[in-house]
C-alpha atoms as a printed R data frame, in Angstrom:
    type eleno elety resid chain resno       x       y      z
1   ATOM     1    CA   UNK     A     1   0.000   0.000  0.000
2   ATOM     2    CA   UNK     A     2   1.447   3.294 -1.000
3   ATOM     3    CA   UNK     A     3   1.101   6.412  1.481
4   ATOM     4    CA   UNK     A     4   3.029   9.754  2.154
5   ATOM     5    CA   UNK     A     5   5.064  10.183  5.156
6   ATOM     6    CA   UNK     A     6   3.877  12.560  7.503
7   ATOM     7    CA   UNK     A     7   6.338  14.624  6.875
8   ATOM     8    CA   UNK     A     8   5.404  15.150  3.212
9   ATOM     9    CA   UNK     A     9   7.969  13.344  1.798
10  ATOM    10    CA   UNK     A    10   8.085  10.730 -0.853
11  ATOM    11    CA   UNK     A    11   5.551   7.910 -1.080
12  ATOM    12    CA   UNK     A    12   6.330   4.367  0.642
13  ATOM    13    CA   UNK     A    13   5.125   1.127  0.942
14  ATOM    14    CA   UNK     A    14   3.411   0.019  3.877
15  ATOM    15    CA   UNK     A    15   2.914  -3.331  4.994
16  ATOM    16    CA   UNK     A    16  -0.775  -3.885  4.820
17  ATOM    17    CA   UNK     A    17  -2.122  -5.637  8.552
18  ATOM    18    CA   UNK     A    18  -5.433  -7.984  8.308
19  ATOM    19    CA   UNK     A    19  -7.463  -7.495 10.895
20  ATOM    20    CA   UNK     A    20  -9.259 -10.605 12.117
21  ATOM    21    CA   UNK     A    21 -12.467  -9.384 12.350
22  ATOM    22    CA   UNK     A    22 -15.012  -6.720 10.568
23  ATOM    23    CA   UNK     A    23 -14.748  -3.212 12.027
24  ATOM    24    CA   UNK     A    24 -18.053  -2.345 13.482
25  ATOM    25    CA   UNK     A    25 -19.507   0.905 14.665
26  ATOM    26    CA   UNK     A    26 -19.524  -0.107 18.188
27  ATOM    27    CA   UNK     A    27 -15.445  -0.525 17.525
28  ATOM    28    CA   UNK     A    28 -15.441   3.198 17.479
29  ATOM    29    CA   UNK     A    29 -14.164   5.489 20.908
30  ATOM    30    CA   UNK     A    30 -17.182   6.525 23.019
31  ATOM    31    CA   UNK     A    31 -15.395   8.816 24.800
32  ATOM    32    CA   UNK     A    32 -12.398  11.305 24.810
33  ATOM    33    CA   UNK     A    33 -10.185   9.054 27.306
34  ATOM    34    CA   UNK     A    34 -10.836   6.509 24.500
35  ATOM    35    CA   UNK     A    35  -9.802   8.764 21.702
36  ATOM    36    CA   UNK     A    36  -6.662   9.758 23.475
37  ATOM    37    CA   UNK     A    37  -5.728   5.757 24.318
38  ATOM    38    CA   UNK     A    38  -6.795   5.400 20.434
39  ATOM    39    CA   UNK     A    39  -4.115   7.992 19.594
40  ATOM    40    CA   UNK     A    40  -1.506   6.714 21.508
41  ATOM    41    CA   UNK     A    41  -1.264   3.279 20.607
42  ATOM    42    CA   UNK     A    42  -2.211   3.466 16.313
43  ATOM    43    CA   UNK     A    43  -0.064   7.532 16.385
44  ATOM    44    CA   UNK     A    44   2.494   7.270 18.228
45  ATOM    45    CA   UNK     A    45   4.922   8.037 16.281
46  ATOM    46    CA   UNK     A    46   3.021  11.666 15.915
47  ATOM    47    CA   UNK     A    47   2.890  12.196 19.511
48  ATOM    48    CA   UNK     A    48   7.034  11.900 19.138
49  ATOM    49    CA   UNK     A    49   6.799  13.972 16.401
50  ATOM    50    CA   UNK     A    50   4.858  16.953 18.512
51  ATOM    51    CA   UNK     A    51   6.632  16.103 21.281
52  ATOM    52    CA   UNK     A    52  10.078  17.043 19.535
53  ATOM    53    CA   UNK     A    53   8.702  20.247 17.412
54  ATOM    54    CA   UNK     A    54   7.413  21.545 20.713
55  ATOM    55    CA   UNK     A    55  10.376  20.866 22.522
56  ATOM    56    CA   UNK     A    56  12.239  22.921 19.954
57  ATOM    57    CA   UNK     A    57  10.334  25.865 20.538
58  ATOM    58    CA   UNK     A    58  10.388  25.846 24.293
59  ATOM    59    CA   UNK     A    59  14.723  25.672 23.862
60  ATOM    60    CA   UNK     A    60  14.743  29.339 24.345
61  ATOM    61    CA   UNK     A    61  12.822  29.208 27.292
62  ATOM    62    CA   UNK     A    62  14.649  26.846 28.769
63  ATOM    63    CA   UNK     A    63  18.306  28.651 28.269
64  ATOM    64    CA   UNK     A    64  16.954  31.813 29.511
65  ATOM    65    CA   UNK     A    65  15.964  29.643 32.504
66  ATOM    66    CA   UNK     A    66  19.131  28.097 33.005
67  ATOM    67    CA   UNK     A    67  21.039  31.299 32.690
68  ATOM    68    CA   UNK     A    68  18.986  32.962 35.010
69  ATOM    69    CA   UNK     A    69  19.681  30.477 37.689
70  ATOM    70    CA   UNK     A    70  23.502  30.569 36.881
71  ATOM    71    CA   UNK     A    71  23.344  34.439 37.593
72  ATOM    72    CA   UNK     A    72  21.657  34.146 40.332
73  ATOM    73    CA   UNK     A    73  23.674  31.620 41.641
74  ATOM    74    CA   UNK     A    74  26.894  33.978 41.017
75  ATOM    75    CA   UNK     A    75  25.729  36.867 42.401
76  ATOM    76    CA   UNK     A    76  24.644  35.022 46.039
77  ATOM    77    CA   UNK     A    77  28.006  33.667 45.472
78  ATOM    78    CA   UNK     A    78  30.051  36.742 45.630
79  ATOM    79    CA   UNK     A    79  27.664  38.300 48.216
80  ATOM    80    CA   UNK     A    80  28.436  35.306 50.269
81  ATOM    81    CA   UNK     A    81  31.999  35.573 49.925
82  ATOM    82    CA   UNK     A    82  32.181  39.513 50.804
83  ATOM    83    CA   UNK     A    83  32.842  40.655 46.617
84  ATOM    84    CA   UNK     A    84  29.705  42.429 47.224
85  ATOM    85    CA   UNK     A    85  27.429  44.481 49.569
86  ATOM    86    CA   UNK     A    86  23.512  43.655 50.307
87  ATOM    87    CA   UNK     A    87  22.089  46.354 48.624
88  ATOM    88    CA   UNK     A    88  24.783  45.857 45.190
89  ATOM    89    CA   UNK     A    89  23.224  42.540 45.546
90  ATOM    90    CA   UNK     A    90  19.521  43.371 45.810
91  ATOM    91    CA   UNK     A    91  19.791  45.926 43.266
92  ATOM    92    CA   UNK     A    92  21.785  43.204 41.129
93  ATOM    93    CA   UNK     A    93  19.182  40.474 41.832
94  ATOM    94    CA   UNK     A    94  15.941  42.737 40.898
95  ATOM    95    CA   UNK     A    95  17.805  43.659 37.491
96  ATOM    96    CA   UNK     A    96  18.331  39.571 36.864
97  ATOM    97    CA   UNK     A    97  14.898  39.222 37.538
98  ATOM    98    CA   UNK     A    98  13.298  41.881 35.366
99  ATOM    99    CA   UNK     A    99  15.714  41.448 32.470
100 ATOM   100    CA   UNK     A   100  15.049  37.548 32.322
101 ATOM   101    CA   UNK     A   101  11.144  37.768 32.717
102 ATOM   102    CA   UNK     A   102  11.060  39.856 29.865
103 ATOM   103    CA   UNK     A   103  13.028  37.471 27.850
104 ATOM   104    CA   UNK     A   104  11.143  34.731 29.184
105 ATOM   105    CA   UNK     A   105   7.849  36.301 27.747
106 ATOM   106    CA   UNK     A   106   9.597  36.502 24.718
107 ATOM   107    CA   UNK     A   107   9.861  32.822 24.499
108 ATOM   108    CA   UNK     A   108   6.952  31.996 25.125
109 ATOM   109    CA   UNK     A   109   5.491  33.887 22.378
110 ATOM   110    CA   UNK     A   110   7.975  31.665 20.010
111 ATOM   111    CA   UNK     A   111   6.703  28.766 21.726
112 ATOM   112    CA   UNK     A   112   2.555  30.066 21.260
113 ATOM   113    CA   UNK     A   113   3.747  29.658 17.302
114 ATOM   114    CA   UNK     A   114   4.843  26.070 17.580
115 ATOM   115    CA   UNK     A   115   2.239  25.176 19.880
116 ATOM   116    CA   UNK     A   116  -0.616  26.744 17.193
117 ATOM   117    CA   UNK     A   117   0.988  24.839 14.289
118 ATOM   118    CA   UNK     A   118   0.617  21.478 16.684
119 ATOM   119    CA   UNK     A   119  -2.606  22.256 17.922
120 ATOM   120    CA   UNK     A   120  -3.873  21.749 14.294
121 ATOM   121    CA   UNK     A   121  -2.392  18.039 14.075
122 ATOM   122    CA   UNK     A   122  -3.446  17.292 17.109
123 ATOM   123    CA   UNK     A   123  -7.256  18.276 16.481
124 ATOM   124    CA   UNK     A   124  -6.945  16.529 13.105
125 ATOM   125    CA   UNK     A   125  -5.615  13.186 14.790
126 ATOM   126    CA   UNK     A   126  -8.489  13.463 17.374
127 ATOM   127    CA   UNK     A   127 -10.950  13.848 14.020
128 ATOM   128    CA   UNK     A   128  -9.131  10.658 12.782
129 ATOM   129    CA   UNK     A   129  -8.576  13.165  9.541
130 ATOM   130    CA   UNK     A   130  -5.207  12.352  7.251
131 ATOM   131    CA   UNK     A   131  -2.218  13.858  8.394
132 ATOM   132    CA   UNK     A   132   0.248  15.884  6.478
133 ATOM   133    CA   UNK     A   133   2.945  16.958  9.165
134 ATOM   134    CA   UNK     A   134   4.739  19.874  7.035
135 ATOM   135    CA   UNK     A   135   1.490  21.293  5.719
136 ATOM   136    CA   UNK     A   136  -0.906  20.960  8.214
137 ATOM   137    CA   UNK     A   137   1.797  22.372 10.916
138 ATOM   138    CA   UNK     A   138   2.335  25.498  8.980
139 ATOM   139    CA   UNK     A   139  -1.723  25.709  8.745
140 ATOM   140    CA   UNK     A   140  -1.789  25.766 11.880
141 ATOM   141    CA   UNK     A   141   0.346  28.571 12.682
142 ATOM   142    CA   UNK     A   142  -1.405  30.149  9.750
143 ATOM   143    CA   UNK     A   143  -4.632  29.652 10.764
144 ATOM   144    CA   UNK     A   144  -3.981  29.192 14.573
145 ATOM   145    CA   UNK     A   145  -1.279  31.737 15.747
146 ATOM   146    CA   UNK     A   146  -2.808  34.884 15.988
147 ATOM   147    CA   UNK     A   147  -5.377  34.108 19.076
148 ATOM   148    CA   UNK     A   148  -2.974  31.765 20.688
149 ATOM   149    CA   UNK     A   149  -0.009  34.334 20.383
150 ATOM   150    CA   UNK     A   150  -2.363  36.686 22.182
151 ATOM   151    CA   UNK     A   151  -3.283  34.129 24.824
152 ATOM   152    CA   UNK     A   152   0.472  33.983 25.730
153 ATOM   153    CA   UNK     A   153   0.506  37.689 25.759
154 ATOM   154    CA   UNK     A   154  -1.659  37.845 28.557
155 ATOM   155    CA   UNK     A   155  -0.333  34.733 30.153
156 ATOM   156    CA   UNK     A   156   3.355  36.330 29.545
157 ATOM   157    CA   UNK     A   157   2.468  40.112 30.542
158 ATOM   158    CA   UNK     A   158   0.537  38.558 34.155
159 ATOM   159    CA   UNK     A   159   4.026  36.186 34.383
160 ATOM   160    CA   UNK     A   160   5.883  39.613 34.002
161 ATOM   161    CA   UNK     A   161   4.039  41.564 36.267
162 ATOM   162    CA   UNK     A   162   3.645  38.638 38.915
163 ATOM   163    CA   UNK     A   163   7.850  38.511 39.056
164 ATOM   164    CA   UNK     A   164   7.918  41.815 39.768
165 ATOM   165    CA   UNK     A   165   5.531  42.292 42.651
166 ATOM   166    CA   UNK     A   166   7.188  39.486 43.872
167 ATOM   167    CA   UNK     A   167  10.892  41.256 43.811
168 ATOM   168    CA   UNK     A   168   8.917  44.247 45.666
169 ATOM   169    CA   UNK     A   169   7.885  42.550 47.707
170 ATOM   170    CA   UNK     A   170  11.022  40.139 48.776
171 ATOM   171    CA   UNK     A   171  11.925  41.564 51.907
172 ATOM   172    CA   UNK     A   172   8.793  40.870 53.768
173 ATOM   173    CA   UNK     A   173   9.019  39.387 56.829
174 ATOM   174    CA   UNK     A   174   5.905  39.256 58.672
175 ATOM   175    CA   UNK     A   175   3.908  36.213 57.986
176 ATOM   176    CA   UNK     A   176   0.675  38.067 57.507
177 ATOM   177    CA   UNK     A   177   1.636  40.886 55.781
178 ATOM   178    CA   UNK     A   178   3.043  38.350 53.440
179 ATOM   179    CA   UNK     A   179   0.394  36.292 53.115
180 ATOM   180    CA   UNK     A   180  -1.783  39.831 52.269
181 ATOM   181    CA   UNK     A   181   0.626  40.780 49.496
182 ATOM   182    CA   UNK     A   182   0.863  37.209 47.942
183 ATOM   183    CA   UNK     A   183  -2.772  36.899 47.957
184 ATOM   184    CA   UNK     A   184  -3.509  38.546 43.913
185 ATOM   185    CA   UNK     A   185  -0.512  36.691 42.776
186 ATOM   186    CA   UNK     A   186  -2.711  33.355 43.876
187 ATOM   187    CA   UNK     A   187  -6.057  34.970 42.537
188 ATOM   188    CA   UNK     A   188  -4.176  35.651 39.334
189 ATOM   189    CA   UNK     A   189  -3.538  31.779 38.942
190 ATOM   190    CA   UNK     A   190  -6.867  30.781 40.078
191 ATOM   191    CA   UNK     A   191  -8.980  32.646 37.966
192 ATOM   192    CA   UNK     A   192  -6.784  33.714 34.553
193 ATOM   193    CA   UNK     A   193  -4.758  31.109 33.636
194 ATOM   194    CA   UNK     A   194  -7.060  28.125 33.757
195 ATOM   195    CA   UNK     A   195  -9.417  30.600 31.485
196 ATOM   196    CA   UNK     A   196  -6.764  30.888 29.276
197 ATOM   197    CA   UNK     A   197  -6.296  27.293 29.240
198 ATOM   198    CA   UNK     A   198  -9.483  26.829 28.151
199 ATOM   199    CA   UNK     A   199  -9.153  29.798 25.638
200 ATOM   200    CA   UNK     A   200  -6.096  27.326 24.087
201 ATOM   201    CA   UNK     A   201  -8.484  24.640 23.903
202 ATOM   202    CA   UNK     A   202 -10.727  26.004 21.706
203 ATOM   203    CA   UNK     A   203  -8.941  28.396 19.073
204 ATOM   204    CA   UNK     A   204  -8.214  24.614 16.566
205 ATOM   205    CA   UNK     A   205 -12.161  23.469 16.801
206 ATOM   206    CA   UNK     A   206 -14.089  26.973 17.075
207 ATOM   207    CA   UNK     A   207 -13.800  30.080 14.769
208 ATOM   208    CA   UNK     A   208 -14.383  32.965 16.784
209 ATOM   209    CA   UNK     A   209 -12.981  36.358 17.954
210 ATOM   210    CA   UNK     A   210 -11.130  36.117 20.794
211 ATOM   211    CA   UNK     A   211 -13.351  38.260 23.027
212 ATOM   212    CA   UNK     A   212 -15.596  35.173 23.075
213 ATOM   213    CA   UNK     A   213 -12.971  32.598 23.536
214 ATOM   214    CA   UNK     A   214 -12.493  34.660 26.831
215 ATOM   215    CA   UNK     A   215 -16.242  34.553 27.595
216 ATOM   216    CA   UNK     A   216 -16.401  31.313 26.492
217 ATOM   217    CA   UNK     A   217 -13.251  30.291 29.110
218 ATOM   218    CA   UNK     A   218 -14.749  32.134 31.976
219 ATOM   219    CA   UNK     A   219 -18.460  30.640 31.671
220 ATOM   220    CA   UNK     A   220 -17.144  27.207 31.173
221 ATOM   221    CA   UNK     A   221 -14.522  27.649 33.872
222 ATOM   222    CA   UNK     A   222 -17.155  28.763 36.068
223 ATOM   223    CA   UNK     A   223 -19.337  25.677 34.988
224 ATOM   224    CA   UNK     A   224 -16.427  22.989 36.323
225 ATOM   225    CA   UNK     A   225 -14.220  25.534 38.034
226 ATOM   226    CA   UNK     A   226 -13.106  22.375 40.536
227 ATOM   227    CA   UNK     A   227 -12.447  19.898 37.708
228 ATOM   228    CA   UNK     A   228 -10.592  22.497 36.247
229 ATOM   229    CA   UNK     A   229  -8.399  23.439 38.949
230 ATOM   230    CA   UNK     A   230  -7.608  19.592 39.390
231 ATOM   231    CA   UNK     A   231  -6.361  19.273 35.682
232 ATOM   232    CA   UNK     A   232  -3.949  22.601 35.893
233 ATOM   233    CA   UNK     A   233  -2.871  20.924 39.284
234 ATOM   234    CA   UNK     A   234  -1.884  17.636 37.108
235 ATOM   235    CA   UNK     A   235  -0.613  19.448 34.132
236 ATOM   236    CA   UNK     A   236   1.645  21.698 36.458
């Protein structure tokens, strides 16, 4: 049997499998945890295949990451051994901070084009539709990238914000007081980003503007706001 390769390469033969009995409608998933155990065991090769093209868009992320931690690291260092003072080292450590978040925003708008180009294979392996990797990835991020880029513009520019309240706020000491100033930082991830989640969600299946993903995100997040908060928890 001749097919193209998901990558849109040259045709192939395929060994043809018999199965030993007639495939019947009641053979068909019933359910998403079905579909997804469907996926997994006839497409696995395209969950590598995600996998990796995600994974190559989050490698920015990741280095800013790591070098963050490696300045960090440095400039406790030479506070620790006297090279500088507390407030060089404050001052230092907000700057690190700031100047990383920002680049760590960055990222993840790189990543929000990867992730819209996957999105689109993934809702057309869930549709059990034929797979083109190459084209239907960059029909995704055709189609795709303009509402999820500005779903990690909001998720980025709260990220931002939340690092530096946070550096503000770093010298606290009183438990209350802390627990006072911490508190929107914890609203923040309770009620935006699991609406943005379920902005993500929808931006392959629906067409719509994105004002009504976002209504559509808060109604249904206030429909299963528990079951909800329980997947972010496992995703996290």
């Amino acid at each position: 049997m001749l097919s193209k390769s998901y990558w849109g390469g040259n045709m192939k033969k395929r060994k043809i499998k018999f199965a030993k009995k007639d495939f019947e409608v009641k053979d068909l998933p019933s359910n998403r945890i079905e579909v997804l155990t469907d996926i997994l065991k006839i497409r696995f090769d395209l969950i590598i295949k995600t996998g990796t093209i995600l994974f190559i868009f989050l490698i920015p992320l990741i280095v800013f990451s790591i070098t963050k931690n490696i300045s960090i690291f440095t400039l406790k260092d030479n506070y620790q051994n006297g090279v500088i003072d507390l407030k060089l080292y404050n001052q230092s450590r907000f700057s690190v901070e700031i100047i990383y978040a920002f680049l760590q925003v960055i990222s993840l708008l790189l990543f929000s084009l990867g992730l819209s180009g996957v999105l689109n294979i993934f809702k057309r392996a869930c549709f059990y539709e034929n797979i083109q990797f190459k084209d239907d990835f960059f029909k995704g991020i055709k189609e795709n990238s303009r509402h999820v880029f500005l779903t990690f513009l909001i998720f980025g520019l709260l990220f931002f914000m939340m690092t530096i309240y946070i550096q503000m706020n770093n010298s606290l000491t009183d438990f209350f007081t802390t627990i006072i100033c911490y508190l929107p930082i914890v609203l923040g991830i309770i009620l935006i980003i699991p609406v943005l989640l379920i902005v993500i969600f929808q931006i392959p299946i629906y067409q719509n503007t994105f004002i009504q993903y976002l209504k559509n995100g808060m109604f249904f997040y206030g429909k299963s706001i528990f079951k909800t908060i329980g997947l972010m928890i496992a995703l996290f």
